[in-house]
Amino acid sequence: MRNKPLLRSLVPREVGALATGAGEPAYRGGQLVDWVFAHGALAWDEMTNLPASLRTGLAAAWDLSALEPAAREVSSDGTRKFLFRLRDGQTIESVIIPMAEHATFCLSTQVGCAMACRFCATARGGLIRNLEAGEIVEQVLRLRHDLATDPVSGHGDRGENIVFMGMGEPLDNWPDLARSLDVMLDPDGLALSRRRIQISTSGPREGLQKLLAAAPGVGLTLSLGGVDDVSRRKLMPVPGRTPVAEAVGLAADYARAAGRRATVAWVLIAGRTDGVDQAEALARLMAGGPFKVNLIPFNALDDDDLVRPDRTACEAFQAVLTAAGIPVFIRDSGGRDIAAACGQLRRRRLST
Ligand code: SAH
């Protein structure tokens, strides 16, 4: 059977208009919007205060859900990793990282990825397709439901942070990313603050330009992995086509316009990206700019000779940036025991 269009690929105003378009009074539109976004309904029969005729009519024309849970793993550090099966049988990953006051939700924007980064598990299978806005939005609702049914002890209820650090290159799927942001930021949608959302990108030029023009005000993380064009291209062949200076310049323009620092993510790989000389070059590149730096020690893949540096090397790298006055943090990814780094769970499932 062919899929129907996905209801949550619409923005709240459009969803509300479906009820009024079916001849219902305006307040029915508001009730429908509440079910779809605030409650995150996954079945039509949850919408108990709507007339059955309206529900049946909508169900004949629209799909309410596009994600089916296919796997859920919980790490000893509390990180929860999900594999979702999409309507076409493809799979994507999402992650919950519980923190003291809030949870961080890590979302996918594509099935696979075309960037071919050497250190990334998602890159191995190439790009399969873009996610639809509704498939991006539904990840948030599924993760919210998971936390509601199985709360994390010691974890506060201050809402969630959203990071687009799952599978895919978000800025290569701009129209659907932008639409999902509209839904997330809309008070009638997911009602999230722009301060709680981070787009992480390898920095393709066209994508950065579209982001700059749209100015959504959300946070930006630029994954760098090399200070000069030659070394960056070795690790990140596709993003490396945009010169480092240009990607960094566009990120700085965006940060200034948004009024918040951009983050530079730097994956630390032993003997490749962890040298003190590179830390010094990175410090020069960041000097005076609206940046902070997150250092991510490499999460080893199963088929590769790349190696994670030891803690001393990570701290030596950090010290160089600190001495240069640049805010810098070491971000060890959660859930190492459940293969929670980008694309690792899906990869394991596909190969077993
Ligand atoms: N394509 C986007 C978002 C997905 S990758 C981007 O490049 O930002 C999210 C982050 O995970 C990036 O900073 C990337 O450098 C990092 N990453 C990917 N694989 C990793 C691995 N095996 N170990 C450590 N960090 C990794």
mmCIF file of C-alpha atoms and ligand atoms in Angstrom:
data_model
loop_
_atom_site.group_PDB
_atom_site.id
_atom_site.type_symbol
_atom_site.label_atom_id
_atom_site.label_comp_id
_atom_site.label_asym_id
_atom_site.label_seq_id
_atom_site.Cartn_x
_atom_site.Cartn_y
_atom_site.Cartn_z
ATOM 1 C CA MET A 1 0.000 0.000 0.000
ATOM 2 C CA ARG A 2 1.235 3.467 -0.840
ATOM 3 C CA ASN A 3 1.882 5.780 2.069
ATOM 4 C CA LYS A 4 -0.458 8.632 2.690
ATOM 5 C CA PRO A 5 1.083 12.033 3.331
ATOM 6 C CA LEU A 6 2.387 12.394 6.872
ATOM 7 C CA LEU A 7 0.228 14.652 9.045
ATOM 8 C CA ARG A 8 3.132 15.908 11.147
ATOM 9 C CA SER A 9 4.938 17.192 8.086
ATOM 10 C CA LEU A 10 2.420 20.030 8.293
ATOM 11 C CA VAL A 11 2.871 23.024 10.597
ATOM 12 C CA PRO A 12 0.219 23.577 13.323
ATOM 13 C CA ARG A 13 -1.711 26.183 11.348
ATOM 14 C CA GLU A 14 -2.077 23.768 8.427
ATOM 15 C CA VAL A 15 -3.165 20.923 10.713
ATOM 16 C CA GLY A 16 -5.836 23.140 12.290
ATOM 17 C CA ALA A 17 -7.093 24.119 8.847
ATOM 18 C CA LEU A 18 -7.836 20.452 8.066
ATOM 19 C CA ALA A 19 -10.553 20.410 10.728
ATOM 20 C CA THR A 20 -12.146 23.659 9.618
ATOM 21 C CA GLY A 21 -11.804 22.560 5.988
ATOM 22 C CA ALA A 22 -13.890 19.498 6.904
ATOM 23 C CA GLY A 23 -16.651 21.808 8.068
ATOM 24 C CA GLU A 24 -15.837 21.689 11.786
ATOM 25 C CA PRO A 25 -15.895 24.795 13.996
ATOM 26 C CA ALA A 26 -12.589 26.557 14.702
ATOM 27 C CA TYR A 27 -12.159 25.121 18.209
ATOM 28 C CA ARG A 28 -11.972 21.617 16.703
ATOM 29 C CA GLY A 29 -8.883 22.761 14.808
ATOM 30 C CA GLY A 30 -7.284 23.724 18.120
ATOM 31 C CA GLN A 31 -8.175 20.364 19.669
ATOM 32 C CA LEU A 32 -6.695 18.505 16.702
ATOM 33 C CA VAL A 33 -3.484 20.555 16.859
ATOM 34 C CA ASP A 34 -3.159 19.750 20.582
ATOM 35 C CA TRP A 35 -3.453 16.023 19.926
ATOM 36 C CA VAL A 36 -0.999 16.076 17.068
ATOM 37 C CA PHE A 37 1.747 18.139 18.690
ATOM 38 C CA ALA A 38 1.353 18.797 22.453
ATOM 39 C CA HIS A 39 0.063 15.265 23.212
ATOM 40 C CA GLY A 40 1.976 13.654 20.366
ATOM 41 C CA ALA A 41 -0.874 11.237 19.628
ATOM 42 C CA LEU A 42 0.273 8.130 17.775
ATOM 43 C CA ALA A 43 -3.175 6.648 17.084
ATOM 44 C CA TRP A 44 -6.372 8.317 15.882
ATOM 45 C CA ASP A 45 -8.481 6.724 18.600
ATOM 46 C CA GLU A 46 -6.507 8.596 21.263
ATOM 47 C CA MET A 47 -8.291 11.759 20.095
ATOM 48 C CA THR A 48 -11.320 11.025 22.257
ATOM 49 C CA ASN A 49 -12.857 14.516 22.218
ATOM 50 C CA LEU A 50 -13.017 14.688 18.405
ATOM 51 C CA PRO A 51 -16.064 13.422 16.506
ATOM 52 C CA ALA A 52 -15.525 9.964 15.016
ATOM 53 C CA SER A 53 -16.470 11.256 11.562
ATOM 54 C CA LEU A 54 -13.618 13.795 11.651
ATOM 55 C CA ARG A 55 -11.121 11.167 12.793
ATOM 56 C CA THR A 56 -12.201 8.695 10.101
ATOM 57 C CA GLY A 57 -12.018 11.343 7.421
ATOM 58 C CA LEU A 58 -8.523 12.397 8.469
ATOM 59 C CA ALA A 59 -7.319 8.808 8.803
ATOM 60 C CA ALA A 60 -8.389 8.099 5.227
ATOM 61 C CA ALA A 61 -6.194 10.908 3.928
ATOM 62 C CA TRP A 62 -3.221 11.157 6.336
ATOM 63 C CA ASP A 63 -0.711 8.957 8.136
ATOM 64 C CA LEU A 64 -0.420 9.872 11.807
ATOM 65 C CA SER A 65 2.765 7.925 12.492
ATOM 66 C CA ALA A 66 5.840 7.079 10.445
ATOM 67 C CA LEU A 67 8.188 5.543 13.024
ATOM 68 C CA GLU A 68 7.952 2.103 14.535
ATOM 69 C CA PRO A 69 10.249 1.198 17.440
ATOM 70 C CA ALA A 70 12.653 -1.521 16.268
ATOM 71 C CA ALA A 71 15.186 -1.560 19.107
ATOM 72 C CA ARG A 72 15.824 0.219 22.417
ATOM 73 C CA GLU A 73 19.028 -0.077 24.395
ATOM 74 C CA VAL A 74 19.882 1.510 27.715
ATOM 75 C CA SER A 75 23.492 2.224 28.627
ATOM 76 C CA SER A 76 24.954 1.871 32.109
ATOM 77 C CA ASP A 77 25.304 5.680 32.090
ATOM 78 C CA GLY A 78 21.569 6.141 31.392
ATOM 79 C CA THR A 79 21.874 6.952 27.685
ATOM 80 C CA ARG A 80 18.992 5.420 25.717
ATOM 81 C CA LYS A 81 19.407 4.561 22.104
ATOM 82 C CA PHE A 82 16.524 3.867 19.748
ATOM 83 C CA LEU A 83 16.300 2.342 16.325
ATOM 84 C CA PHE A 84 13.126 3.276 14.437
ATOM 85 C CA ARG A 85 11.802 1.584 11.335
ATOM 86 C CA LEU A 86 10.280 3.951 8.784
ATOM 87 C CA ARG A 87 7.332 3.251 6.504
ATOM 88 C CA ASP A 88 9.639 2.164 3.670
ATOM 89 C CA GLY A 89 11.528 -0.265 5.907
ATOM 90 C CA GLN A 90 14.609 1.954 6.311
ATOM 91 C CA THR A 91 15.925 2.551 9.823
ATOM 92 C CA ILE A 92 17.205 5.578 11.742
ATOM 93 C CA GLU A 93 18.601 6.185 15.211
ATOM 94 C CA SER A 94 17.670 8.636 17.951
ATOM 95 C CA VAL A 95 19.254 8.978 21.386
ATOM 96 C CA ILE A 96 18.194 10.290 24.802
ATOM 97 C CA ILE A 97 21.028 11.519 26.994
ATOM 98 C CA PRO A 98 19.593 12.236 30.470
ATOM 99 C CA MET A 99 21.234 15.136 32.319
ATOM 100 C CA ALA A 100 20.679 16.536 35.817
ATOM 101 C CA GLU A 101 17.952 19.014 34.895
ATOM 102 C CA HIS A 102 16.885 18.082 31.401
ATOM 103 C CA ALA A 103 17.378 15.440 28.740
ATOM 104 C CA THR A 104 19.201 15.888 25.467
ATOM 105 C CA PHE A 105 17.495 14.359 22.431
ATOM 106 C CA CYS A 106 19.815 13.547 19.541
ATOM 107 C CA LEU A 107 17.905 13.395 16.251
ATOM 108 C CA SER A 108 18.556 12.085 12.748
ATOM 109 C CA THR A 109 17.797 14.130 9.629
ATOM 110 C CA GLN A 110 18.650 11.615 6.898
ATOM 111 C CA VAL A 111 18.773 7.855 6.354
ATOM 112 C CA GLY A 112 22.515 7.458 5.952
ATOM 113 C CA CYS A 113 24.728 10.363 4.927
ATOM 114 C CA ALA A 114 26.598 11.503 1.836
ATOM 115 C CA MET A 115 29.497 13.226 3.649
ATOM 116 C CA ALA A 116 31.737 10.127 3.794
ATOM 117 C CA CYS A 117 33.605 11.211 6.948
ATOM 118 C CA ARG A 118 36.302 8.638 7.664
ATOM 119 C CA PHE A 119 35.568 8.413 11.384
ATOM 120 C CA CYS A 120 31.777 8.099 11.185
ATOM 121 C CA ALA A 121 29.741 4.868 11.138
ATOM 122 C CA THR A 122 26.769 6.470 9.338
ATOM 123 C CA ALA A 123 28.998 7.393 6.409
ATOM 124 C CA ARG A 124 29.751 3.753 5.620
ATOM 125 C CA GLY A 125 26.453 3.047 3.843
ATOM 126 C CA GLY A 126 26.227 6.356 1.948
ATOM 127 C CA LEU A 127 23.055 8.408 1.682
ATOM 128 C CA ILE A 128 19.774 6.573 1.231
ATOM 129 C CA ARG A 129 17.281 9.415 1.525
ATOM 130 C CA ASN A 130 16.296 12.585 3.332
ATOM 131 C CA LEU A 131 13.885 12.408 6.244
ATOM 132 C CA GLU A 132 10.568 14.197 5.946
ATOM 133 C CA ALA A 133 9.815 16.958 8.451
ATOM 134 C CA GLY A 134 7.188 14.746 10.106
ATOM 135 C CA GLU A 135 9.736 11.948 10.543
ATOM 136 C CA ILE A 136 12.064 14.387 12.297
ATOM 137 C CA VAL A 137 9.289 15.774 14.529
ATOM 138 C CA GLU A 138 8.010 12.315 15.455
ATOM 139 C CA GLN A 139 11.418 11.374 16.882
ATOM 140 C CA VAL A 140 10.940 14.073 19.556
ATOM 141 C CA LEU A 141 7.444 12.809 20.409
ATOM 142 C CA ARG A 142 8.581 9.169 20.616
ATOM 143 C CA LEU A 143 11.444 10.133 22.931
ATOM 144 C CA ARG A 144 9.107 12.266 25.079
ATOM 145 C CA HIS A 145 6.730 9.294 25.418
ATOM 146 C CA ASP A 146 9.624 7.055 26.400
ATOM 147 C CA LEU A 147 10.685 9.418 29.203
ATOM 148 C CA ALA A 148 7.076 9.807 30.356
ATOM 149 C CA THR A 149 6.494 6.050 30.607
ATOM 150 C CA ASP A 150 9.936 5.256 32.018
ATOM 151 C CA PRO A 151 11.256 8.334 33.863
ATOM 152 C CA VAL A 152 14.945 8.593 34.681
ATOM 153 C CA SER A 153 15.496 8.911 38.431
ATOM 154 C CA GLY A 154 17.436 11.985 39.505
ATOM 155 C CA HIS A 155 16.654 13.699 36.249
ATOM 156 C CA GLY A 156 14.696 16.945 36.414
ATOM 157 C CA ASP A 157 11.765 17.961 34.298
ATOM 158 C CA ARG A 158 13.102 21.096 32.674
ATOM 159 C CA GLY A 159 12.207 20.134 29.130
ATOM 160 C CA GLU A 160 14.541 18.769 26.528
ATOM 161 C CA ASN A 161 17.478 20.013 24.519
ATOM 162 C CA ILE A 162 17.471 19.056 20.860
ATOM 163 C CA VAL A 163 20.698 18.356 19.017
ATOM 164 C CA PHE A 164 20.762 17.432 15.342
ATOM 165 C CA MET A 165 23.752 15.137 15.815
ATOM 166 C CA GLY A 166 22.242 11.829 14.783
ATOM 167 C CA MET A 167 22.416 10.319 11.327
ATOM 168 C CA GLY A 168 22.803 12.588 8.344
ATOM 169 C CA GLU A 169 23.921 16.071 7.378
ATOM 170 C CA PRO A 170 21.088 18.377 8.521
ATOM 171 C CA LEU A 171 21.965 21.236 6.171
ATOM 172 C CA ASP A 172 21.827 18.891 3.162
ATOM 173 C CA ASN A 173 18.128 18.402 3.966
ATOM 174 C CA TRP A 174 17.324 22.070 4.430
ATOM 175 C CA PRO A 175 13.607 22.294 3.464
ATOM 176 C CA ASP A 176 12.548 19.511 5.816
ATOM 177 C CA LEU A 177 14.936 20.594 8.563
ATOM 178 C CA ALA A 178 13.532 24.143 8.331
ATOM 179 C CA ARG A 179 9.965 22.854 8.464
ATOM 180 C CA SER A 180 10.728 20.654 11.489
ATOM 181 C CA LEU A 181 12.254 23.714 13.195
ATOM 182 C CA ASP A 182 9.064 25.689 12.464
ATOM 183 C CA VAL A 183 7.054 22.956 14.215
ATOM 184 C CA MET A 184 9.482 22.724 17.134
ATOM 185 C CA LEU A 185 9.553 26.477 17.742
ATOM 186 C CA ASP A 186 5.809 27.098 17.258
ATOM 187 C CA PRO A 187 3.978 27.585 20.613
ATOM 188 C CA ASP A 188 1.169 25.432 19.140
ATOM 189 C CA GLY A 189 3.741 22.891 17.936
ATOM 190 C CA LEU A 190 6.398 21.467 20.236
ATOM 191 C CA ALA A 191 6.845 24.868 21.928
ATOM 192 C CA LEU A 192 10.609 24.579 22.284
ATOM 193 C CA SER A 193 12.895 27.518 22.912
ATOM 194 C CA ARG A 194 15.420 28.268 20.185
ATOM 195 C CA ARG A 195 18.084 28.366 22.887
ATOM 196 C CA ARG A 196 17.540 24.651 23.455
ATOM 197 C CA ILE A 197 18.148 23.589 19.856
ATOM 198 C CA GLN A 198 21.535 22.957 18.186
ATOM 199 C CA ILE A 199 22.122 22.150 14.543
ATOM 200 C CA SER A 200 25.369 20.246 14.090
ATOM 201 C CA THR A 201 26.809 20.427 10.592
ATOM 202 C CA SER A 202 29.904 19.470 8.668
ATOM 203 C CA GLY A 203 29.437 22.851 6.995
ATOM 204 C CA PRO A 204 28.525 22.515 3.314
ATOM 205 C CA ARG A 205 28.631 26.023 1.806
ATOM 206 C CA GLU A 206 25.104 26.065 0.310
ATOM 207 C CA GLY A 207 23.603 24.735 3.545
ATOM 208 C CA LEU A 208 25.365 27.334 5.689
ATOM 209 C CA GLN A 209 24.208 30.075 3.318
ATOM 210 C CA LYS A 210 20.577 28.909 3.549
ATOM 211 C CA LEU A 211 20.807 28.777 7.334
ATOM 212 C CA LEU A 212 22.280 32.265 7.449
ATOM 213 C CA ALA A 213 19.502 33.623 5.227
ATOM 214 C CA ALA A 214 16.729 31.917 7.222
ATOM 215 C CA ALA A 215 18.206 33.035 10.585
ATOM 216 C CA PRO A 216 16.180 30.663 12.810
ATOM 217 C CA GLY A 217 18.203 31.745 15.860
ATOM 218 C CA VAL A 218 18.951 28.190 16.982
ATOM 219 C CA GLY A 219 22.486 27.178 17.961
ATOM 220 C CA LEU A 220 25.064 26.108 15.395
ATOM 221 C CA THR A 221 27.828 23.550 15.789
ATOM 222 C CA LEU A 222 30.400 23.283 13.014
ATOM 223 C CA SER A 223 32.192 19.918 12.874
ATOM 224 C CA LEU A 224 35.683 20.837 11.781
ATOM 225 C CA GLY A 225 38.163 17.961 12.143
ATOM 226 C CA GLY A 226 40.992 19.780 10.349
ATOM 227 C CA VAL A 227 42.405 23.302 10.355
ATOM 228 C CA ASP A 228 43.752 23.323 6.850
ATOM 229 C CA ASP A 229 41.946 22.258 3.682
ATOM 230 C CA VAL A 230 44.258 19.353 2.845
ATOM 231 C CA SER A 231 44.118 17.601 6.218
ATOM 232 C CA ARG A 232 40.405 18.246 6.616
ATOM 233 C CA ARG A 233 39.598 16.771 3.229
ATOM 234 C CA LYS A 234 41.430 13.567 4.152
ATOM 235 C CA LEU A 235 39.045 12.932 7.045
ATOM 236 C CA MET A 236 35.934 14.715 5.744
ATOM 237 C CA PRO A 237 36.066 14.444 1.936
ATOM 238 C CA VAL A 238 32.721 16.004 1.004
ATOM 239 C CA PRO A 239 32.498 18.826 3.574
ATOM 240 C CA GLY A 240 36.177 19.454 2.801
ATOM 241 C CA ARG A 241 35.138 20.902 -0.551
ATOM 242 C CA THR A 242 34.044 24.017 1.302
ATOM 243 C CA PRO A 243 37.304 25.732 2.334
ATOM 244 C CA VAL A 244 37.839 25.800 6.110
ATOM 245 C CA ALA A 245 38.147 29.593 6.126
ATOM 246 C CA GLU A 246 34.834 29.966 4.342
ATOM 247 C CA ALA A 247 32.933 27.507 6.574
ATOM 248 C CA VAL A 248 34.364 29.147 9.698
ATOM 249 C CA GLY A 249 33.540 32.612 8.299
ATOM 250 C CA LEU A 250 29.913 31.655 7.574
ATOM 251 C CA ALA A 251 29.574 30.081 11.040
ATOM 252 C CA ALA A 252 30.935 33.283 12.599
ATOM 253 C CA ASP A 253 28.460 35.399 10.594
ATOM 254 C CA TYR A 254 25.625 33.171 11.764
ATOM 255 C CA ALA A 255 26.778 33.322 15.396
ATOM 256 C CA ARG A 256 26.917 37.117 15.341
ATOM 257 C CA ALA A 257 23.469 37.374 13.740
ATOM 258 C CA ALA A 258 21.982 34.897 16.232
ATOM 259 C CA GLY A 259 23.665 36.623 19.163
ATOM 260 C CA ARG A 260 25.165 33.396 20.517
ATOM 261 C CA ARG A 261 28.500 31.691 20.127
ATOM 262 C CA ALA A 262 28.832 28.955 17.559
ATOM 263 C CA THR A 263 30.428 25.711 18.706
ATOM 264 C CA VAL A 264 33.262 24.078 16.838
ATOM 265 C CA ALA A 265 33.237 20.288 17.252
ATOM 266 C CA TRP A 266 36.650 18.689 16.925
ATOM 267 C CA VAL A 267 36.955 14.911 16.870
ATOM 268 C CA LEU A 268 40.206 13.830 18.551
ATOM 269 C CA ILE A 269 41.895 10.932 16.750
ATOM 270 C CA ALA A 270 45.304 9.719 17.913
ATOM 271 C CA GLY A 271 48.105 10.801 15.603
ATOM 272 C CA ARG A 272 45.634 12.453 13.220
ATOM 273 C CA THR A 273 43.867 15.334 14.943
ATOM 274 C CA ASP A 274 45.280 15.380 18.484
ATOM 275 C CA GLY A 275 48.663 17.098 17.918
ATOM 276 C CA VAL A 276 49.616 20.158 19.926
ATOM 277 C CA ASP A 277 50.585 21.853 16.653
ATOM 278 C CA GLN A 278 47.005 21.388 15.463
ATOM 279 C CA ALA A 279 45.655 22.738 18.747
ATOM 280 C CA GLU A 280 47.803 25.825 18.199
ATOM 281 C CA ALA A 281 46.557 26.226 14.632
ATOM 282 C CA LEU A 282 42.961 25.790 15.804
ATOM 283 C CA ALA A 283 43.503 28.415 18.500
ATOM 284 C CA ARG A 284 44.758 30.854 15.843
ATOM 285 C CA LEU A 285 41.724 30.111 13.648
ATOM 286 C CA MET A 286 39.307 30.685 16.545
ATOM 287 C CA ALA A 287 41.089 33.744 17.965
ATOM 288 C CA GLY A 288 38.730 36.641 18.581
ATOM 289 C CA GLY A 289 35.826 34.789 16.946
ATOM 290 C CA PRO A 290 32.384 34.072 18.434
ATOM 291 C CA PHE A 291 33.282 30.440 19.143
ATOM 292 C CA LYS A 292 33.626 27.803 21.759
ATOM 293 C CA VAL A 293 35.164 24.418 21.128
ATOM 294 C CA ASN A 294 33.908 20.931 21.985
ATOM 295 C CA LEU A 295 36.549 18.218 21.799
ATOM 296 C CA ILE A 296 35.059 14.760 21.098
ATOM 297 C CA PRO A 297 37.416 11.829 21.716
ATOM 298 C CA PHE A 298 36.945 9.445 18.799
ATOM 299 C CA ASN A 299 34.564 6.513 19.369
ATOM 300 C CA ALA A 300 36.254 3.567 17.721
ATOM 301 C CA LEU A 301 34.505 1.764 14.872
ATOM 302 C CA ASP A 302 34.867 -1.951 14.346
ATOM 303 C CA ASP A 303 36.471 -1.899 10.909
ATOM 304 C CA ASP A 304 39.034 0.809 11.162
ATOM 305 C CA ASP A 305 42.563 1.595 12.246
ATOM 306 C CA LEU A 306 41.692 4.997 13.696
ATOM 307 C CA VAL A 307 42.476 5.171 17.409
ATOM 308 C CA ARG A 308 41.084 7.137 20.328
ATOM 309 C CA PRO A 309 43.733 9.256 22.074
ATOM 310 C CA ASP A 310 44.337 8.775 25.780
ATOM 311 C CA ARG A 311 43.037 11.277 28.301
ATOM 312 C CA THR A 312 46.419 12.999 28.676
ATOM 313 C CA ALA A 313 46.572 13.824 24.978
ATOM 314 C CA CYS A 314 42.994 15.170 25.058
ATOM 315 C CA GLU A 315 43.820 17.368 28.032
ATOM 316 C CA ALA A 316 47.044 18.631 26.459
ATOM 317 C CA PHE A 317 45.061 19.652 23.376
ATOM 318 C CA GLN A 318 42.480 21.351 25.574
ATOM 319 C CA ALA A 319 45.156 23.211 27.546
ATOM 320 C CA VAL A 320 46.472 24.914 24.411
ATOM 321 C CA LEU A 321 43.030 26.345 23.619
ATOM 322 C CA THR A 322 42.382 27.335 27.235
ATOM 323 C CA ALA A 323 45.700 29.188 27.320
ATOM 324 C CA ALA A 324 44.589 31.081 24.202
ATOM 325 C CA GLY A 325 41.429 32.200 26.010
ATOM 326 C CA ILE A 326 39.028 30.004 24.027
ATOM 327 C CA PRO A 327 36.216 28.260 25.946
ATOM 328 C CA VAL A 328 36.828 24.548 25.420
ATOM 329 C CA PHE A 329 35.198 21.385 26.771
ATOM 330 C CA ILE A 330 35.936 17.691 26.373
ATOM 331 C CA ARG A 331 32.658 15.978 25.450
ATOM 332 C CA ASP A 332 32.848 12.275 25.888
ATOM 333 C CA SER A 333 29.846 10.789 24.140
ATOM 334 C CA GLY A 334 27.442 8.890 26.362
ATOM 335 C CA GLY A 335 26.516 5.263 25.892
ATOM 336 C CA ARG A 336 29.820 3.858 24.702
ATOM 337 C CA ASP A 337 28.739 0.410 25.869
ATOM 338 C CA ILE A 338 25.678 0.517 23.575
ATOM 339 C CA ALA A 339 27.436 1.878 20.493
ATOM 340 C CA ALA A 340 25.680 5.227 20.783
ATOM 341 C CA ALA A 341 27.983 7.192 18.515
ATOM 342 C CA CYS A 342 26.508 8.399 15.263
ATOM 343 C CA GLY A 343 25.218 5.473 13.194
ATOM 344 C CA GLN A 344 26.749 2.701 15.271
ATOM 345 C CA LEU A 345 23.583 0.941 16.418
ATOM 346 C CA ARG A 346 22.072 0.825 12.931
ATOM 347 C CA ARG A 347 25.343 -0.425 11.544
ATOM 348 C CA ARG A 348 25.515 -3.239 14.067
ATOM 349 C CA ARG A 349 21.905 -4.236 13.350
ATOM 350 C CA LEU A 350 22.444 -4.211 9.603
ATOM 351 C CA SER A 351 25.505 -6.417 9.851
ATOM 352 C CA THR A 352 24.093 -9.073 12.219
HETATM 353 N N1 SAH B 1 26.626 15.667 9.928
HETATM 354 C C1 SAH B 1 26.516 16.468 11.113
HETATM 355 C C2 SAH B 1 25.767 15.801 12.269
HETATM 356 C C3 SAH B 1 26.020 14.350 12.525
HETATM 357 S S1 SAH B 1 27.638 13.920 13.173
HETATM 358 C C4 SAH B 1 27.906 16.918 11.563
HETATM 359 O O1 SAH B 1 28.888 16.562 10.917
HETATM 360 O O2 SAH B 1 27.998 17.681 12.521
HETATM 361 C C5 SAH B 1 27.630 14.632 14.796
HETATM 362 C C6 SAH B 1 28.995 14.741 15.430
HETATM 363 O O3 SAH B 1 29.498 13.440 15.729
HETATM 364 C C7 SAH B 1 30.030 15.421 14.540
HETATM 365 O O4 SAH B 1 30.665 16.450 15.273
HETATM 366 C C8 SAH B 1 30.996 14.293 14.206
HETATM 367 O O5 SAH B 1 32.281 14.806 14.016
HETATM 368 C C9 SAH B 1 30.881 13.401 15.417
HETATM 369 N N2 SAH B 1 31.260 11.999 15.194
HETATM 370 C C10 SAH B 1 30.849 11.184 14.204
HETATM 371 N N3 SAH B 1 31.379 9.958 14.338
HETATM 372 C C11 SAH B 1 32.149 9.993 15.457
HETATM 373 C C12 SAH B 1 32.960 9.034 16.122
HETATM 374 N N4 SAH B 1 33.097 7.777 15.667
HETATM 375 N N5 SAH B 1 33.596 9.414 17.261
HETATM 376 C C13 SAH B 1 33.458 10.690 17.735
HETATM 377 N N6 SAH B 1 32.715 11.624 17.143
HETATM 378 C C14 SAH B 1 32.068 11.293 16.009
#
